Amino acid sequence: MNYSNLFKTGLAAVMALSLAACSSGSGDNGGSSAGTDTAAAIKLGASGPITGDAAVYGLAVQHAAEIAIEEVNAKGGTQIELKFEDDQADGEKAVSAYNSLMDWGMQISLATVTSGAGQAVAPNYEQDNIFGLTPSGSSTAIIYKDTVNNKDPYGVLFQMCFTDPNQGTASADYLAGHTELGTKVGIIYRSDDNYSTGIYQTFKAQADKVGLEIVATETFINSDTDYSVQVKKMADAGADIVFLPIYYQPASQILVEADKQGYTPNFFGCDGMDGILTLDNFDTNLAEGLYMLTPFSSDATDEKTANFVKKYQDKYGETPNQFAADAYDCVYAIKQAIDNAGITADMAQDDITAAMIKEFTSMTFDGITGLSMTWSASGEVSKAPKAVVIENGVYVGVE
């Protein structure tokens, strides 16, 4: 069988489904599969938004996972078959996508791309005893049942990305150590979003510990479209750096509003900011000088990163973001665990999951988003973040 042709055919089908969904406006899920159809293949499931407002995240994860699986399968040995369902970053659709994946025979999972969808299906993974490694679902609600105290983990769900609390703490520590970026901190966050509020809360707590001066804090909700009041309050308070623990869509509107008001602080975000350079109808010049913490820098010169970036650019005509890099690492971390444990496709599901958990809580993994990664029994990853800044329309590593 020509695996290259199969991959291209699968990708074409995904693109066709995506376009059809966008044009029709229907809520139907679009599924895709890639890899190999041999009986010996491990069935790897995933869901994410490949249509809708958050499609830039889901498509990045899907594309990078397909690249990694194509590489893995070409080497022989462990074979992986991927099925990717469209959940449109919606909890109910994520449950439907999960059920479709289980009907297909999913044995291991990349879980979900977004946190809200991941929270919705987390109990299903525990109930069915399916091991999941999310590339980008950063909320603690994906891995913990008790998110107030971050206790009682599901035990089967792990994260490749930082949890939201870790992002907040790391951001405060970074700004405290780089006062050249600003000393008077303003914060704008989305109050009805777990991702944004989770990062804000831990940022604020750590800022108090390390002595950051927060001069203004403003919020918005998902339905808001006017950010003039929030931006003006940042300017009136004299904030010379504005922390935006939000996704790139509202961030782009805040940057537009700041430009209208002639307000020019440094802006600083987290992983949700990744994607702002590919936003339709956005003047990317307004993002010049924007900083963010991320585990991945596409301009890194190590061979593994350079090869991945080139392959992604050649195949999709754009530079991979952090979501893509995390997904690429997910596939290889899963492969490492499969190989270490000697997992085969004909094993009982409970045995597969037990072996994956044992490996992930004991192994060390080197990827393009970090070296010497380890995981706790709760599913949280330990790796060092990196700072990048947008210069001349591209992400550039700061250090």
Coordinates of C-alpha atoms in Angstrom, one line a residue, residues 206-388:
Q206 CA 2.8 35.1 42.3
A207 CA 3.0 38.8 41.4
D208 CA 2.2 39.6 45.1
K209 CA 5.0 37.2 46.2
V210 CA 7.7 38.6 43.8
G211 CA 6.8 42.2 44.2
L212 CA 5.3 43.1 40.9
E213 CA 3.2 46.3 40.9
I214 CA -0.2 45.7 39.4
V215 CA -1.7 49.1 38.7
A216 CA -5.0 48.1 36.9
T217 CA -7.1 45.0 36.4
E218 CA -9.9 44.8 33.9
T219 CA -12.2 42.0 32.7
F220 CA -14.5 41.2 29.8
I221 CA -16.8 38.4 28.8
N222 CA -17.0 36.3 25.6
S223 CA -19.8 38.4 24.0
D224 CA -17.9 41.7 24.4
T225 CA -16.7 43.4 21.2
D226 CA -15.7 46.8 22.5
Y227 CA -12.5 47.0 24.6
S228 CA -12.1 50.8 24.7
V229 CA -12.9 51.1 28.4
Q230 CA -10.4 48.4 29.4
V231 CA -7.6 49.9 27.2
K232 CA -8.3 53.4 28.5
K233 CA -8.1 52.3 32.1
M234 CA -4.7 50.6 31.4
A235 CA -3.4 53.9 29.9
D236 CA -4.9 56.1 32.7
A237 CA -3.2 53.9 35.3
G238 CA 0.2 54.2 33.6
A239 CA 0.6 50.5 32.9
D240 CA 3.8 50.2 30.8
I241 CA 3.3 46.4 30.4
V242 CA -0.1 44.8 29.9
F243 CA -0.6 41.1 30.7
L244 CA -3.2 39.4 28.4
P245 CA -3.9 35.8 29.6
I246 CA -6.4 35.4 26.8
Y247 CA -6.8 33.9 23.4
Y248 CA -5.6 35.7 20.3
Q249 CA -8.9 36.7 18.9
P250 CA -9.9 39.2 21.7
A251 CA -6.2 40.1 22.0
S252 CA -6.1 41.3 18.4
Q253 CA -9.0 43.6 19.1
I254 CA -7.3 45.0 22.2
L255 CA -4.2 45.7 20.1
V256 CA -6.4 47.5 17.5
E257 CA -8.0 49.6 20.3
A258 CA -4.7 50.5 21.9
D259 CA -3.5 51.7 18.5
K260 CA -6.6 53.9 18.1
Q261 CA -5.9 55.4 21.5
G262 CA -2.2 55.9 20.8
Y263 CA -1.4 53.7 23.8
T264 CA 1.9 51.8 23.4
P265 CA 2.8 49.6 26.3
N266 CA 4.5 46.2 26.0
F267 CA 2.0 43.4 25.7
F268 CA 2.6 40.0 27.2
G269 CA 0.6 36.8 26.7
C270 CA 0.6 33.1 27.2
D271 CA 0.1 30.1 24.8
G272 CA -3.4 31.2 23.9
M273 CA -1.9 34.1 22.1
D274 CA -0.2 31.8 19.6
G275 CA -2.2 32.2 16.3
I276 CA -2.5 35.9 16.2
L277 CA -0.2 36.2 13.2
T278 CA -2.6 34.0 11.1
L279 CA -5.8 35.8 12.0
D280 CA -7.7 36.9 9.0
N281 CA -8.1 40.7 8.4
F282 CA -5.7 41.6 11.3
D283 CA -2.9 44.0 10.7
T284 CA 0.0 42.0 12.1
N285 CA 2.1 45.1 12.4
L286 CA 0.1 45.8 15.5
A287 CA 1.5 42.6 17.1
E288 CA 5.1 43.7 16.7
G289 CA 6.9 43.5 20.0
L290 CA 4.3 41.3 21.5
Y291 CA 5.9 38.8 24.0
M292 CA 4.5 35.5 25.1
L293 CA 5.6 32.5 27.1
T294 CA 5.5 29.3 25.1
P295 CA 7.4 25.9 25.2
F296 CA 8.2 26.2 21.5
S297 CA 10.1 28.6 19.3
S298 CA 10.0 27.9 15.5
D299 CA 13.3 29.6 14.9
A300 CA 15.2 27.2 17.2
T301 CA 18.2 25.7 15.4
D302 CA 18.3 22.2 16.8
E303 CA 18.0 19.5 14.2
K304 CA 14.7 18.0 15.4
T305 CA 12.9 21.4 15.5
A306 CA 14.3 22.6 12.2
N307 CA 13.2 19.4 10.5
F308 CA 9.7 19.6 11.9
V309 CA 9.3 23.2 11.0
K310 CA 10.5 22.7 7.4
K311 CA 8.3 19.7 6.9
Y312 CA 5.3 21.5 8.3
Q313 CA 6.0 24.6 6.1
D314 CA 6.5 22.5 3.0
K315 CA 3.2 20.6 3.6
Y316 CA 0.9 23.4 4.8
G317 CA 2.6 26.6 3.7
E318 CA 2.8 28.2 7.1
T319 CA 5.0 28.1 10.2
P320 CA 3.8 25.7 12.9
N321 CA 2.6 27.2 16.2
Q322 CA 3.0 25.9 19.7
F323 CA -0.1 23.8 19.5
A324 CA 1.4 21.9 16.5
A325 CA 4.7 21.4 18.3
D326 CA 3.0 20.0 21.4
A327 CA 0.9 17.6 19.2
Y328 CA 4.1 16.4 17.4
D329 CA 5.7 15.7 20.8
C330 CA 2.5 13.9 22.0
V331 CA 2.8 11.4 19.3
Y332 CA 6.4 10.7 19.9
A333 CA 6.0 10.5 23.7
I334 CA 3.1 8.0 23.2
K335 CA 5.3 6.0 20.8
Q336 CA 8.1 6.0 23.4
A337 CA 5.8 4.7 26.1
I338 CA 4.3 2.1 23.7
D339 CA 7.8 0.8 22.8
N340 CA 9.1 0.8 26.3
A341 CA 6.1 -1.1 27.6
G342 CA 5.8 -3.5 24.6
I343 CA 2.2 -2.5 24.0
T344 CA 0.5 -4.2 21.1
A345 CA -2.9 -3.6 19.5
D346 CA -4.3 -6.9 20.6
M347 CA -3.8 -6.2 24.3
A348 CA -6.8 -5.7 26.6
Q349 CA -7.7 -2.1 27.1
D350 CA -7.1 -2.1 30.8
D351 CA -3.6 -3.5 30.3
I352 CA -2.8 -0.8 27.7
T353 CA -3.9 2.0 29.9
A354 CA -2.1 0.6 33.0
A355 CA 1.1 0.3 30.9
M356 CA 0.8 3.8 29.5
I357 CA 0.3 5.3 33.0
K358 CA 3.3 3.4 34.4
E359 CA 5.5 4.6 31.6
F360 CA 4.4 8.3 31.7
T361 CA 4.9 8.5 35.5
S362 CA 8.4 7.1 35.3
M363 CA 10.0 8.0 31.9
T364 CA 11.8 11.1 30.7
F365 CA 11.1 12.5 27.3
D366 CA 13.0 14.8 25.1
G367 CA 10.9 16.7 22.5
I368 CA 10.8 19.9 20.5
T369 CA 8.8 21.7 23.3
G370 CA 11.3 20.7 26.0
L371 CA 14.0 18.4 27.2
S372 CA 13.9 16.0 30.1
M373 CA 10.2 16.2 30.4
T374 CA 8.5 14.2 33.2
W375 CA 4.9 13.8 34.4
S376 CA 3.4 13.5 37.8
A377 CA 0.8 11.0 38.8
S378 CA -1.8 13.7 38.4
G379 CA -0.9 14.2 34.7
E380 CA 0.9 17.5 34.9
V381 CA 4.0 17.9 32.8
S382 CA 7.3 19.4 34.1
K383 CA 9.2 21.4 31.5
A384 CA 10.7 24.9 31.1
P385 CA 8.8 27.6 29.3
K386 CA 10.5 29.9 26.7
A387 CA 9.8 33.5 25.9
V388 CA 9.3 34.6 22.3

